[in-house]
Amino acid sequence: MSEFNLIKRYFTWNSRSANIVKGVGDDAAVLDISSDKSLVTSVDTSIAGVHFPLGTPAFDVGRKSLAVNLSDIAAMGATPKWFTLALTLPSIDKPENIEWLEGFSQGLKQQAEQSGCDLIGGDTTQGNLSITIQIMGVVDKGTALLRSGASVGDLIYVTGTLGDAAVGLATIINGLKMESLADVDYCQKRLNTPTARILEGQFIKQFATSCIDISDGFLQDLGHILKASQVGACINTQKIPFSNALSSMSKSVAIQAALSGGDDYELLFTVPKSSNAEFLKIASFKTSCVGEINTSLNTITDEKGDLLNAAGYNHFNV
Ligand code: ADP
Ligand code: MG
């Protein structure tokens, strides 16, 4: 059973409350809490050795633990406001444990300050290292970006560049070699200190019909938009945006990392053709059109018409 089937089978219940605009099945839940605002909330856990390699600097772990949550808020086009922290630590007896806590808390604090998000509570327990953050944000009522709004003919866009984090991870755990140490450093930074695209999410809200953040690999996350919107997609692999570091690698390795590698935390969204010219005219950040939505239900093909297999990261069924 995959992670997604498990959630569907055991934890997708009929909602009883009328103010749940979106429950299970999007990057965050959307709850109508006042006449003009919705609360947007999501929770993510980071486990040592799964979500960050053992040995990742504590400061980076602190930053990333919040960044991955901010990314889900960004994907809804919302503004992050508050978070709670449930921290499980193996021990606080040794000097290295205290040093880790110092670094972690400073990284977390820096990310919180930069994103205007306040720590408002949490829970502290002993056990294997695990960090859970519940984030809350707000969005004007009726304007949250969902996975479910893509229509046939919409153009598929991504922010930034894809595949850097997956290559960074491969340099750490598989000994992948790159042209230069600067390239290795760049990709490892993209892995360890991702940037949530908060302002981009708020901007694209006026154009986009659907949106998701790419956390588990482009194809798998595009698959979530296709499923929620009941459509298919054609991707032009020649249009995938690469950083300079990935451009100097073998094309096939770079494409594999971009299509299936996790941890990019870029936004993947759809824009109707009728708004495309206006969108491109005023978008002030790097964004690339990589394909188009079509009628081939839950199917992704490339520019030659070949099927692209949506193998991304999936807990329990990797
Ligand atoms: P993301 O990658 O955006 O963080 P996930 O893939 O982790 O999203 O989760 C997919 C959806 O399933 C989300 O809407 C999430 O809230 C929901 N979900 C995940 N695990 C559970 C669970 N144990 N109980 C209820 N809902 C869950
Ligand atoms: Mg997400």
mmCIF file of C-alpha atoms and ligand atoms in Angstrom:
data_model
loop_
_atom_site.group_PDB
_atom_site.id
_atom_site.type_symbol
_atom_site.label_atom_id
_atom_site.label_comp_id
_atom_site.label_asym_id
_atom_site.label_seq_id
_atom_site.Cartn_x
_atom_site.Cartn_y
_atom_site.Cartn_z
ATOM 1 C CA MET A 1 0.000 0.000 0.000
ATOM 2 C CA SER A 2 1.404 3.411 -0.921
ATOM 3 C CA GLU A 3 1.431 6.390 1.443
ATOM 4 C CA PHE A 4 -1.343 7.975 -0.626
ATOM 5 C CA ASN A 5 -3.600 4.896 -0.631
ATOM 6 C CA LEU A 6 -3.085 4.598 3.123
ATOM 7 C CA ILE A 7 -4.241 8.204 3.674
ATOM 8 C CA LYS A 8 -7.232 7.649 1.388
ATOM 9 C CA ARG A 9 -8.227 4.363 3.035
ATOM 10 C CA TYR A 10 -7.880 5.255 6.706
ATOM 11 C CA PHE A 11 -7.818 9.011 7.100
ATOM 12 C CA THR A 12 -10.048 10.589 4.466
ATOM 13 C CA TRP A 13 -13.282 11.037 6.372
ATOM 14 C CA ASN A 14 -16.438 12.913 5.499
ATOM 15 C CA SER A 15 -16.129 16.381 6.947
ATOM 16 C CA ARG A 16 -18.849 17.416 9.335
ATOM 17 C CA SER A 17 -18.134 21.108 9.593
ATOM 18 C CA ALA A 18 -19.448 23.477 6.925
ATOM 19 C CA ASN A 19 -16.482 25.828 7.242
ATOM 20 C CA ILE A 20 -13.994 23.265 5.873
ATOM 21 C CA VAL A 21 -13.361 24.567 2.344
ATOM 22 C CA LYS A 22 -10.631 21.963 1.744
ATOM 23 C CA GLY A 23 -9.708 19.093 4.068
ATOM 24 C CA VAL A 24 -7.433 16.118 3.299
ATOM 25 C CA GLY A 25 -5.930 16.130 -0.195
ATOM 26 C CA ASP A 26 -4.224 19.461 -0.776
ATOM 27 C CA ASP A 27 -0.982 21.083 0.409
ATOM 28 C CA ALA A 28 -2.871 22.548 3.338
ATOM 29 C CA ALA A 29 -6.401 22.583 4.703
ATOM 30 C CA VAL A 30 -8.491 25.703 4.110
ATOM 31 C CA LEU A 31 -10.960 26.749 6.808
ATOM 32 C CA ASP A 32 -13.324 29.689 6.601
ATOM 33 C CA ILE A 33 -12.949 31.495 9.918
ATOM 34 C CA SER A 34 -14.413 34.933 9.254
ATOM 35 C CA SER A 35 -16.435 36.770 6.652
ATOM 36 C CA ASP A 36 -13.329 37.728 4.672
ATOM 37 C CA LYS A 37 -10.426 35.425 5.648
ATOM 38 C CA SER A 38 -9.604 31.727 5.541
ATOM 39 C CA LEU A 39 -7.170 29.938 7.834
ATOM 40 C CA VAL A 40 -4.717 27.699 5.967
ATOM 41 C CA THR A 41 -2.954 24.965 7.959
ATOM 42 C CA SER A 42 -0.596 22.074 7.325
ATOM 43 C CA VAL A 43 1.748 19.813 9.307
ATOM 44 C CA ASP A 44 5.019 18.170 8.259
ATOM 45 C CA THR A 45 7.447 15.930 10.107
ATOM 46 C CA SER A 46 11.187 15.816 9.440
ATOM 47 C CA ILE A 47 13.001 12.624 10.503
ATOM 48 C CA ALA A 48 16.784 12.361 10.707
ATOM 49 C CA GLY A 49 18.099 10.139 7.894
ATOM 50 C CA VAL A 50 14.837 10.408 5.932
ATOM 51 C CA HIS A 51 14.118 14.103 5.399
ATOM 52 C CA PHE A 52 17.670 15.274 5.973
ATOM 53 C CA PRO A 53 20.906 13.272 5.806
ATOM 54 C CA LEU A 54 22.501 12.453 9.175
ATOM 55 C CA GLY A 55 25.259 14.999 9.620
ATOM 56 C CA THR A 56 23.269 17.920 8.170
ATOM 57 C CA PRO A 57 24.269 21.058 10.122
ATOM 58 C CA ALA A 58 21.746 21.685 12.921
ATOM 59 C CA PHE A 59 21.255 25.289 11.755
ATOM 60 C CA ASP A 60 20.192 24.017 8.307
ATOM 61 C CA VAL A 61 17.854 21.423 9.870
ATOM 62 C CA GLY A 62 16.175 24.250 11.807
ATOM 63 C CA ARG A 63 15.760 26.382 8.693
ATOM 64 C CA LYS A 64 14.558 23.499 6.527
ATOM 65 C CA SER A 65 12.046 22.136 9.050
ATOM 66 C CA LEU A 66 10.127 25.387 8.796
ATOM 67 C CA ALA A 67 10.847 25.984 5.090
ATOM 68 C CA VAL A 68 9.084 22.756 4.047
ATOM 69 C CA ASN A 69 5.982 23.920 5.927
ATOM 70 C CA LEU A 70 6.218 27.440 4.514
ATOM 71 C CA SER A 71 6.326 25.844 1.080
ATOM 72 C CA ASP A 72 2.894 24.245 1.600
ATOM 73 C CA ILE A 73 1.512 27.639 2.671
ATOM 74 C CA ALA A 74 3.129 29.182 -0.442
ATOM 75 C CA ALA A 75 1.430 26.575 -2.638
ATOM 76 C CA MET A 76 -1.939 27.795 -1.347
ATOM 77 C CA GLY A 77 -1.078 31.431 -2.177
ATOM 78 C CA ALA A 78 -1.415 32.207 1.529
ATOM 79 C CA THR A 79 0.569 34.302 4.034
ATOM 80 C CA PRO A 80 2.323 32.330 6.811
ATOM 81 C CA LYS A 81 1.555 33.597 10.322
ATOM 82 C CA TRP A 82 2.086 31.109 13.159
ATOM 83 C CA PHE A 83 3.576 27.678 13.860
ATOM 84 C CA THR A 84 3.872 25.139 16.647
ATOM 85 C CA LEU A 85 6.890 22.856 17.146
ATOM 86 C CA ALA A 86 6.787 19.257 18.410
ATOM 87 C CA LEU A 87 10.379 18.237 19.027
ATOM 88 C CA THR A 88 11.565 14.748 19.940
ATOM 89 C CA LEU A 89 15.220 14.583 21.027
ATOM 90 C CA PRO A 90 17.297 11.483 21.855
ATOM 91 C CA SER A 91 19.168 13.148 24.719
ATOM 92 C CA ILE A 92 20.187 16.491 26.205
ATOM 93 C CA ASP A 93 22.967 15.087 28.421
ATOM 94 C CA LYS A 94 26.016 15.636 26.225
ATOM 95 C CA PRO A 95 27.643 18.904 25.093
ATOM 96 C CA GLU A 96 27.009 17.928 21.429
ATOM 97 C CA ASN A 97 23.266 17.669 22.147
ATOM 98 C CA ILE A 98 23.274 21.222 23.501
ATOM 99 C CA GLU A 99 25.357 22.409 20.561
ATOM 100 C CA TRP A 100 22.823 20.809 18.204
ATOM 101 C CA LEU A 101 19.926 22.532 19.978
ATOM 102 C CA GLU A 102 21.726 25.890 19.774
ATOM 103 C CA GLY A 103 22.231 25.535 16.010
ATOM 104 C CA PHE A 104 18.764 24.128 15.344
ATOM 105 C CA SER A 105 16.964 26.832 17.315
ATOM 106 C CA GLN A 106 18.984 29.606 15.678
ATOM 107 C CA GLY A 107 18.258 28.276 12.177
ATOM 108 C CA LEU A 108 14.582 27.893 12.990
ATOM 109 C CA LYS A 109 14.462 31.411 14.438
ATOM 110 C CA GLN A 110 16.149 32.919 11.414
ATOM 111 C CA GLN A 111 13.671 31.235 9.042
ATOM 112 C CA ALA A 112 10.753 32.303 11.260
ATOM 113 C CA GLU A 113 11.894 35.934 11.343
ATOM 114 C CA GLN A 114 12.523 36.049 7.600
ATOM 115 C CA SER A 115 9.047 34.714 6.857
ATOM 116 C CA GLY A 116 7.168 36.750 9.479
ATOM 117 C CA CYS A 117 5.960 33.571 11.168
ATOM 118 C CA ASP A 118 5.714 33.287 14.989
ATOM 119 C CA LEU A 119 6.343 30.212 17.157
ATOM 120 C CA ILE A 120 3.273 29.980 19.400
ATOM 121 C CA GLY A 121 3.627 26.615 21.174
ATOM 122 C CA GLY A 122 4.677 23.008 20.846
ATOM 123 C CA ASP A 123 5.652 19.843 22.673
ATOM 124 C CA THR A 124 9.033 18.425 23.746
ATOM 125 C CA THR A 125 9.643 14.687 24.191
ATOM 126 C CA GLN A 126 12.460 12.139 24.310
ATOM 127 C CA GLY A 127 12.989 9.569 21.536
ATOM 128 C CA ASN A 128 14.552 9.338 18.070
ATOM 129 C CA LEU A 129 15.190 12.781 16.584
ATOM 130 C CA SER A 130 12.007 14.011 14.941
ATOM 131 C CA ILE A 131 10.744 17.512 14.213
ATOM 132 C CA THR A 132 7.069 18.211 13.555
ATOM 133 C CA ILE A 133 5.848 21.658 12.642
ATOM 134 C CA GLN A 134 2.224 22.655 12.311
ATOM 135 C CA ILE A 135 1.930 25.878 10.347
ATOM 136 C CA MET A 136 -0.956 28.285 10.037
ATOM 137 C CA GLY A 137 -1.454 31.072 7.529
ATOM 138 C CA VAL A 138 -4.215 33.263 6.188
ATOM 139 C CA VAL A 139 -5.627 34.000 2.766
ATOM 140 C CA ASP A 140 -8.504 36.144 1.525
ATOM 141 C CA LYS A 141 -11.648 34.039 1.495
ATOM 142 C CA GLY A 142 -12.233 32.248 -1.797
ATOM 143 C CA THR A 143 -8.712 32.894 -3.138
ATOM 144 C CA ALA A 144 -6.684 29.887 -1.892
ATOM 145 C CA LEU A 145 -4.898 28.039 -4.689
ATOM 146 C CA LEU A 146 -5.975 24.401 -4.882
ATOM 147 C CA ARG A 147 -4.645 21.380 -6.753
ATOM 148 C CA SER A 148 -8.028 20.834 -8.353
ATOM 149 C CA GLY A 149 -8.527 23.757 -10.760
ATOM 150 C CA ALA A 150 -6.412 22.837 -13.816
ATOM 151 C CA SER A 151 -8.295 22.776 -17.136
ATOM 152 C CA VAL A 152 -7.483 21.308 -20.550
ATOM 153 C CA GLY A 153 -5.309 23.778 -22.483
ATOM 154 C CA ASP A 154 -3.797 25.431 -19.372
ATOM 155 C CA LEU A 155 -0.036 25.925 -19.500
ATOM 156 C CA ILE A 156 2.125 24.206 -16.888
ATOM 157 C CA TYR A 157 4.691 26.382 -15.148
ATOM 158 C CA VAL A 158 7.383 25.880 -12.514
ATOM 159 C CA THR A 159 9.321 28.465 -10.507
ATOM 160 C CA GLY A 160 13.134 28.400 -10.230
ATOM 161 C CA THR A 161 15.134 25.374 -11.344
ATOM 162 C CA LEU A 162 14.515 21.672 -10.807
ATOM 163 C CA GLY A 163 16.658 18.754 -9.673
ATOM 164 C CA ASP A 164 19.336 20.620 -7.690
ATOM 165 C CA ALA A 165 18.389 19.144 -4.314
ATOM 166 C CA ALA A 166 18.239 15.580 -5.669
ATOM 167 C CA VAL A 167 21.717 15.984 -7.135
ATOM 168 C CA GLY A 168 22.898 17.514 -3.848
ATOM 169 C CA LEU A 169 21.567 14.464 -2.006
ATOM 170 C CA ALA A 170 23.263 12.113 -4.487
ATOM 171 C CA THR A 171 26.614 13.831 -3.864
ATOM 172 C CA ILE A 172 26.178 13.076 -0.155
ATOM 173 C CA ILE A 173 24.737 9.577 -0.129
ATOM 174 C CA ASN A 174 25.813 8.087 -3.494
ATOM 175 C CA GLY A 175 29.166 9.829 -3.971
ATOM 176 C CA LEU A 176 27.996 11.476 -7.230
ATOM 177 C CA LYS A 177 30.784 13.611 -8.703
ATOM 178 C CA MET A 178 30.263 17.042 -10.276
ATOM 179 C CA GLU A 179 32.389 19.353 -12.450
ATOM 180 C CA SER A 180 33.381 21.626 -9.585
ATOM 181 C CA LEU A 181 33.230 21.881 -5.816
ATOM 182 C CA ALA A 182 31.217 25.087 -6.268
ATOM 183 C CA ASP A 183 28.524 23.050 -8.086
ATOM 184 C CA VAL A 184 28.486 20.460 -5.267
ATOM 185 C CA ASP A 185 28.185 23.247 -2.725
ATOM 186 C CA TYR A 186 25.348 24.908 -4.655
ATOM 187 C CA CYS A 187 23.330 21.675 -4.932
ATOM 188 C CA GLN A 188 23.879 20.762 -1.268
ATOM 189 C CA LYS A 189 22.721 24.249 -0.273
ATOM 190 C CA ARG A 190 19.577 23.780 -2.358
ATOM 191 C CA LEU A 191 19.005 20.498 -0.494
ATOM 192 C CA ASN A 192 19.736 21.760 3.002
ATOM 193 C CA THR A 193 18.363 25.308 2.873
ATOM 194 C CA PRO A 194 15.445 25.392 0.425
ATOM 195 C CA THR A 195 13.590 28.662 -0.149
ATOM 196 C CA ALA A 196 9.808 28.547 0.119
ATOM 197 C CA ARG A 197 8.282 30.541 -2.760
ATOM 198 C CA ILE A 198 5.897 32.558 -0.598
ATOM 199 C CA LEU A 199 5.803 35.817 -2.578
ATOM 200 C CA GLU A 200 5.586 33.875 -5.839
ATOM 201 C CA GLY A 201 2.583 31.912 -4.529
ATOM 202 C CA GLN A 202 0.819 35.104 -3.530
ATOM 203 C CA PHE A 203 1.542 36.639 -6.935
ATOM 204 C CA ILE A 204 0.472 33.699 -9.107
ATOM 205 C CA LYS A 205 -2.855 33.495 -7.256
ATOM 206 C CA GLN A 206 -4.293 36.115 -9.616
ATOM 207 C CA PHE A 207 -3.514 33.928 -12.664
ATOM 208 C CA ALA A 208 -3.147 30.299 -11.629
ATOM 209 C CA THR A 209 -5.928 27.724 -11.845
ATOM 210 C CA SER A 210 -4.049 25.153 -9.721
ATOM 211 C CA CYS A 211 -0.850 24.905 -7.713
ATOM 212 C CA ILE A 212 1.250 22.451 -5.684
ATOM 213 C CA ASP A 213 4.728 22.681 -4.207
ATOM 214 C CA ILE A 214 7.261 20.192 -5.557
ATOM 215 C CA SER A 215 8.392 18.242 -2.512
ATOM 216 C CA ASP A 216 8.372 14.643 -3.746
ATOM 217 C CA GLY A 217 9.447 15.062 -7.387
ATOM 218 C CA PHE A 218 7.976 17.029 -10.321
ATOM 219 C CA LEU A 219 6.167 14.108 -11.986
ATOM 220 C CA GLN A 220 4.644 12.747 -8.787
ATOM 221 C CA ASP A 221 3.483 16.182 -7.665
ATOM 222 C CA LEU A 222 2.147 16.997 -11.142
ATOM 223 C CA GLY A 223 0.292 13.679 -10.802
ATOM 224 C CA HIS A 224 -1.499 15.085 -7.727
ATOM 225 C CA ILE A 225 -2.711 18.109 -9.756
ATOM 226 C CA LEU A 226 -3.850 15.812 -12.592
ATOM 227 C CA LYS A 227 -5.749 13.545 -10.203
ATOM 228 C CA ALA A 228 -7.387 16.412 -8.328
ATOM 229 C CA SER A 229 -8.279 18.215 -11.589
ATOM 230 C CA GLN A 230 -9.229 15.084 -13.607
ATOM 231 C CA VAL A 231 -6.900 15.900 -16.510
ATOM 232 C CA GLY A 232 -3.596 14.809 -18.123
ATOM 233 C CA ALA A 233 -0.393 16.568 -19.173
ATOM 234 C CA CYS A 234 2.231 16.769 -21.905
ATOM 235 C CA ILE A 235 5.680 17.900 -20.735
ATOM 236 C CA ASN A 236 8.380 19.280 -23.008
ATOM 237 C CA THR A 237 11.522 17.930 -21.327
ATOM 238 C CA GLN A 238 13.621 20.388 -23.378
ATOM 239 C CA LYS A 239 11.984 23.249 -21.461
ATOM 240 C CA ILE A 240 12.853 22.038 -17.951
ATOM 241 C CA PRO A 241 14.790 24.805 -16.175
ATOM 242 C CA PHE A 242 18.230 23.790 -14.914
ATOM 243 C CA SER A 243 20.704 25.674 -12.762
ATOM 244 C CA ASN A 244 24.208 26.231 -14.136
ATOM 245 C CA ALA A 245 25.363 23.408 -11.852
ATOM 246 C CA LEU A 246 22.995 20.871 -13.463
ATOM 247 C CA SER A 247 23.544 22.233 -16.975
ATOM 248 C CA SER A 248 27.148 21.041 -16.768
ATOM 249 C CA MET A 249 26.080 17.455 -15.932
ATOM 250 C CA SER A 250 24.972 14.612 -18.191
ATOM 251 C CA LYS A 251 21.581 15.652 -19.654
ATOM 252 C CA SER A 252 19.937 12.345 -18.752
ATOM 253 C CA VAL A 253 21.050 12.514 -15.097
ATOM 254 C CA ALA A 254 19.867 16.130 -14.856
ATOM 255 C CA ILE A 255 16.463 15.295 -16.391
ATOM 256 C CA GLN A 256 16.029 12.294 -14.094
ATOM 257 C CA ALA A 257 16.832 14.467 -11.046
ATOM 258 C CA ALA A 258 14.458 17.207 -12.220
ATOM 259 C CA LEU A 259 11.551 14.875 -13.009
ATOM 260 C CA SER A 260 11.743 12.468 -10.078
ATOM 261 C CA GLY A 261 14.026 13.948 -7.420
ATOM 262 C CA GLY A 262 12.485 15.358 -4.260
ATOM 263 C CA ASP A 263 13.096 18.433 -2.124
ATOM 264 C CA ASP A 264 12.961 21.158 -4.803
ATOM 265 C CA TYR A 265 10.271 23.185 -2.980
ATOM 266 C CA GLU A 266 9.535 25.084 -6.183
ATOM 267 C CA LEU A 267 5.927 25.795 -7.155
ATOM 268 C CA LEU A 268 4.235 23.898 -9.970
ATOM 269 C CA PHE A 269 1.137 25.652 -11.293
ATOM 270 C CA THR A 270 -1.166 26.066 -14.263
ATOM 271 C CA VAL A 271 -2.065 29.275 -16.105
ATOM 272 C CA PRO A 272 -4.849 29.583 -18.697
ATOM 273 C CA LYS A 273 -3.597 30.560 -22.173
ATOM 274 C CA SER A 274 -5.869 33.595 -22.071
ATOM 275 C CA SER A 275 -3.897 35.047 -19.099
ATOM 276 C CA ASN A 276 -0.468 33.914 -20.236
ATOM 277 C CA ALA A 277 0.751 37.130 -21.912
ATOM 278 C CA GLU A 278 -0.269 39.249 -18.921
ATOM 279 C CA PHE A 279 1.273 36.741 -16.492
ATOM 280 C CA LEU A 280 4.622 36.776 -18.308
ATOM 281 C CA LYS A 281 4.550 40.558 -18.590
ATOM 282 C CA ILE A 282 4.338 41.181 -14.871
ATOM 283 C CA ALA A 283 5.976 38.106 -13.270
ATOM 284 C CA SER A 284 9.213 39.379 -11.750
ATOM 285 C CA PHE A 285 10.729 35.994 -10.809
ATOM 286 C CA LYS A 286 12.201 33.066 -12.716
ATOM 287 C CA THR A 287 9.426 30.886 -14.057
ATOM 288 C CA SER A 288 9.318 28.458 -16.994
ATOM 289 C CA CYS A 289 6.510 26.989 -19.057
ATOM 290 C CA VAL A 290 7.219 23.237 -19.247
ATOM 291 C CA GLY A 291 4.057 21.817 -20.792
ATOM 292 C CA GLU A 292 0.318 21.833 -21.248
ATOM 293 C CA ILE A 293 -2.713 20.237 -19.624
ATOM 294 C CA ASN A 294 -4.640 17.822 -21.882
ATOM 295 C CA THR A 295 -7.483 15.296 -21.706
ATOM 296 C CA SER A 296 -5.392 12.112 -21.197
ATOM 297 C CA LEU A 297 -6.656 11.461 -17.659
ATOM 298 C CA ASN A 298 -3.855 10.981 -15.060
ATOM 299 C CA THR A 299 -1.303 10.425 -17.812
ATOM 300 C CA ILE A 300 1.921 12.359 -18.393
ATOM 301 C CA THR A 301 3.670 12.173 -21.770
ATOM 302 C CA ASP A 302 6.788 13.914 -23.092
ATOM 303 C CA GLU A 303 7.167 15.955 -26.284
ATOM 304 C CA LYS A 304 7.566 12.722 -28.308
ATOM 305 C CA GLY A 305 4.378 11.246 -26.866
ATOM 306 C CA ASP A 306 6.254 8.727 -24.686
ATOM 307 C CA LEU A 307 4.826 8.014 -21.230
ATOM 308 C CA LEU A 308 6.680 9.600 -18.320
ATOM 309 C CA ASN A 309 6.569 7.413 -15.248
ATOM 310 C CA ALA A 310 5.601 9.421 -12.166
ATOM 311 C CA ALA A 311 8.089 7.774 -9.786
ATOM 312 C CA GLY A 312 8.801 10.240 -6.991
ATOM 313 C CA TYR A 313 9.346 9.894 -3.276
ATOM 314 C CA ASN A 314 6.676 7.892 -1.513
ATOM 315 C CA HIS A 315 7.002 6.758 2.105
ATOM 316 C CA PHE A 316 6.350 2.953 2.445
ATOM 317 C CA ASN A 317 6.555 2.335 -1.314
ATOM 318 C CA VAL A 318 9.766 3.891 -2.584
HETATM 319 P P1 ADP B 1 2.501 17.512 1.206
HETATM 320 O O1 ADP B 1 3.547 16.744 0.432
HETATM 321 O O2 ADP B 1 1.967 18.692 0.469
HETATM 322 O O3 ADP B 1 2.976 17.870 2.615
HETATM 323 P P2 ADP B 1 1.323 14.983 1.730
HETATM 324 O O4 ADP B 1 1.673 14.230 0.489
HETATM 325 O O5 ADP B 1 2.171 14.790 2.942
HETATM 326 O O6 ADP B 1 1.258 16.559 1.372
HETATM 327 O O7 ADP B 1 -0.178 14.675 2.124
HETATM 328 C C1 ADP B 1 -1.204 14.629 1.151
HETATM 329 C C2 ADP B 1 -2.513 14.996 1.810
HETATM 330 O O8 ADP B 1 -2.895 14.003 2.763
HETATM 331 C C3 ADP B 1 -2.484 16.319 2.566
HETATM 332 O O9 ADP B 1 -3.721 16.973 2.372
HETATM 333 C C4 ADP B 1 -2.328 15.874 4.018
HETATM 334 O O10 ADP B 1 -2.909 16.825 4.908
HETATM 335 C C5 ADP B 1 -3.098 14.579 4.044
HETATM 336 N N1 ADP B 1 -2.601 13.616 5.071
HETATM 337 C C6 ADP B 1 -1.379 13.046 5.145
HETATM 338 N N2 ADP B 1 -1.283 12.189 6.165
HETATM 339 C C7 ADP B 1 -2.496 12.209 6.802
HETATM 340 C C8 ADP B 1 -3.033 11.561 7.950
HETATM 341 N N3 ADP B 1 -2.317 10.680 8.658
HETATM 342 N N4 ADP B 1 -4.306 11.870 8.313
HETATM 343 C C9 ADP B 1 -5.045 12.755 7.596
HETATM 344 N N5 ADP B 1 -4.600 13.389 6.497
HETATM 345 C C10 ADP B 1 -3.344 13.130 6.093
HETATM 346 MG MG MG B 2 2.999 20.202 -0.554
#
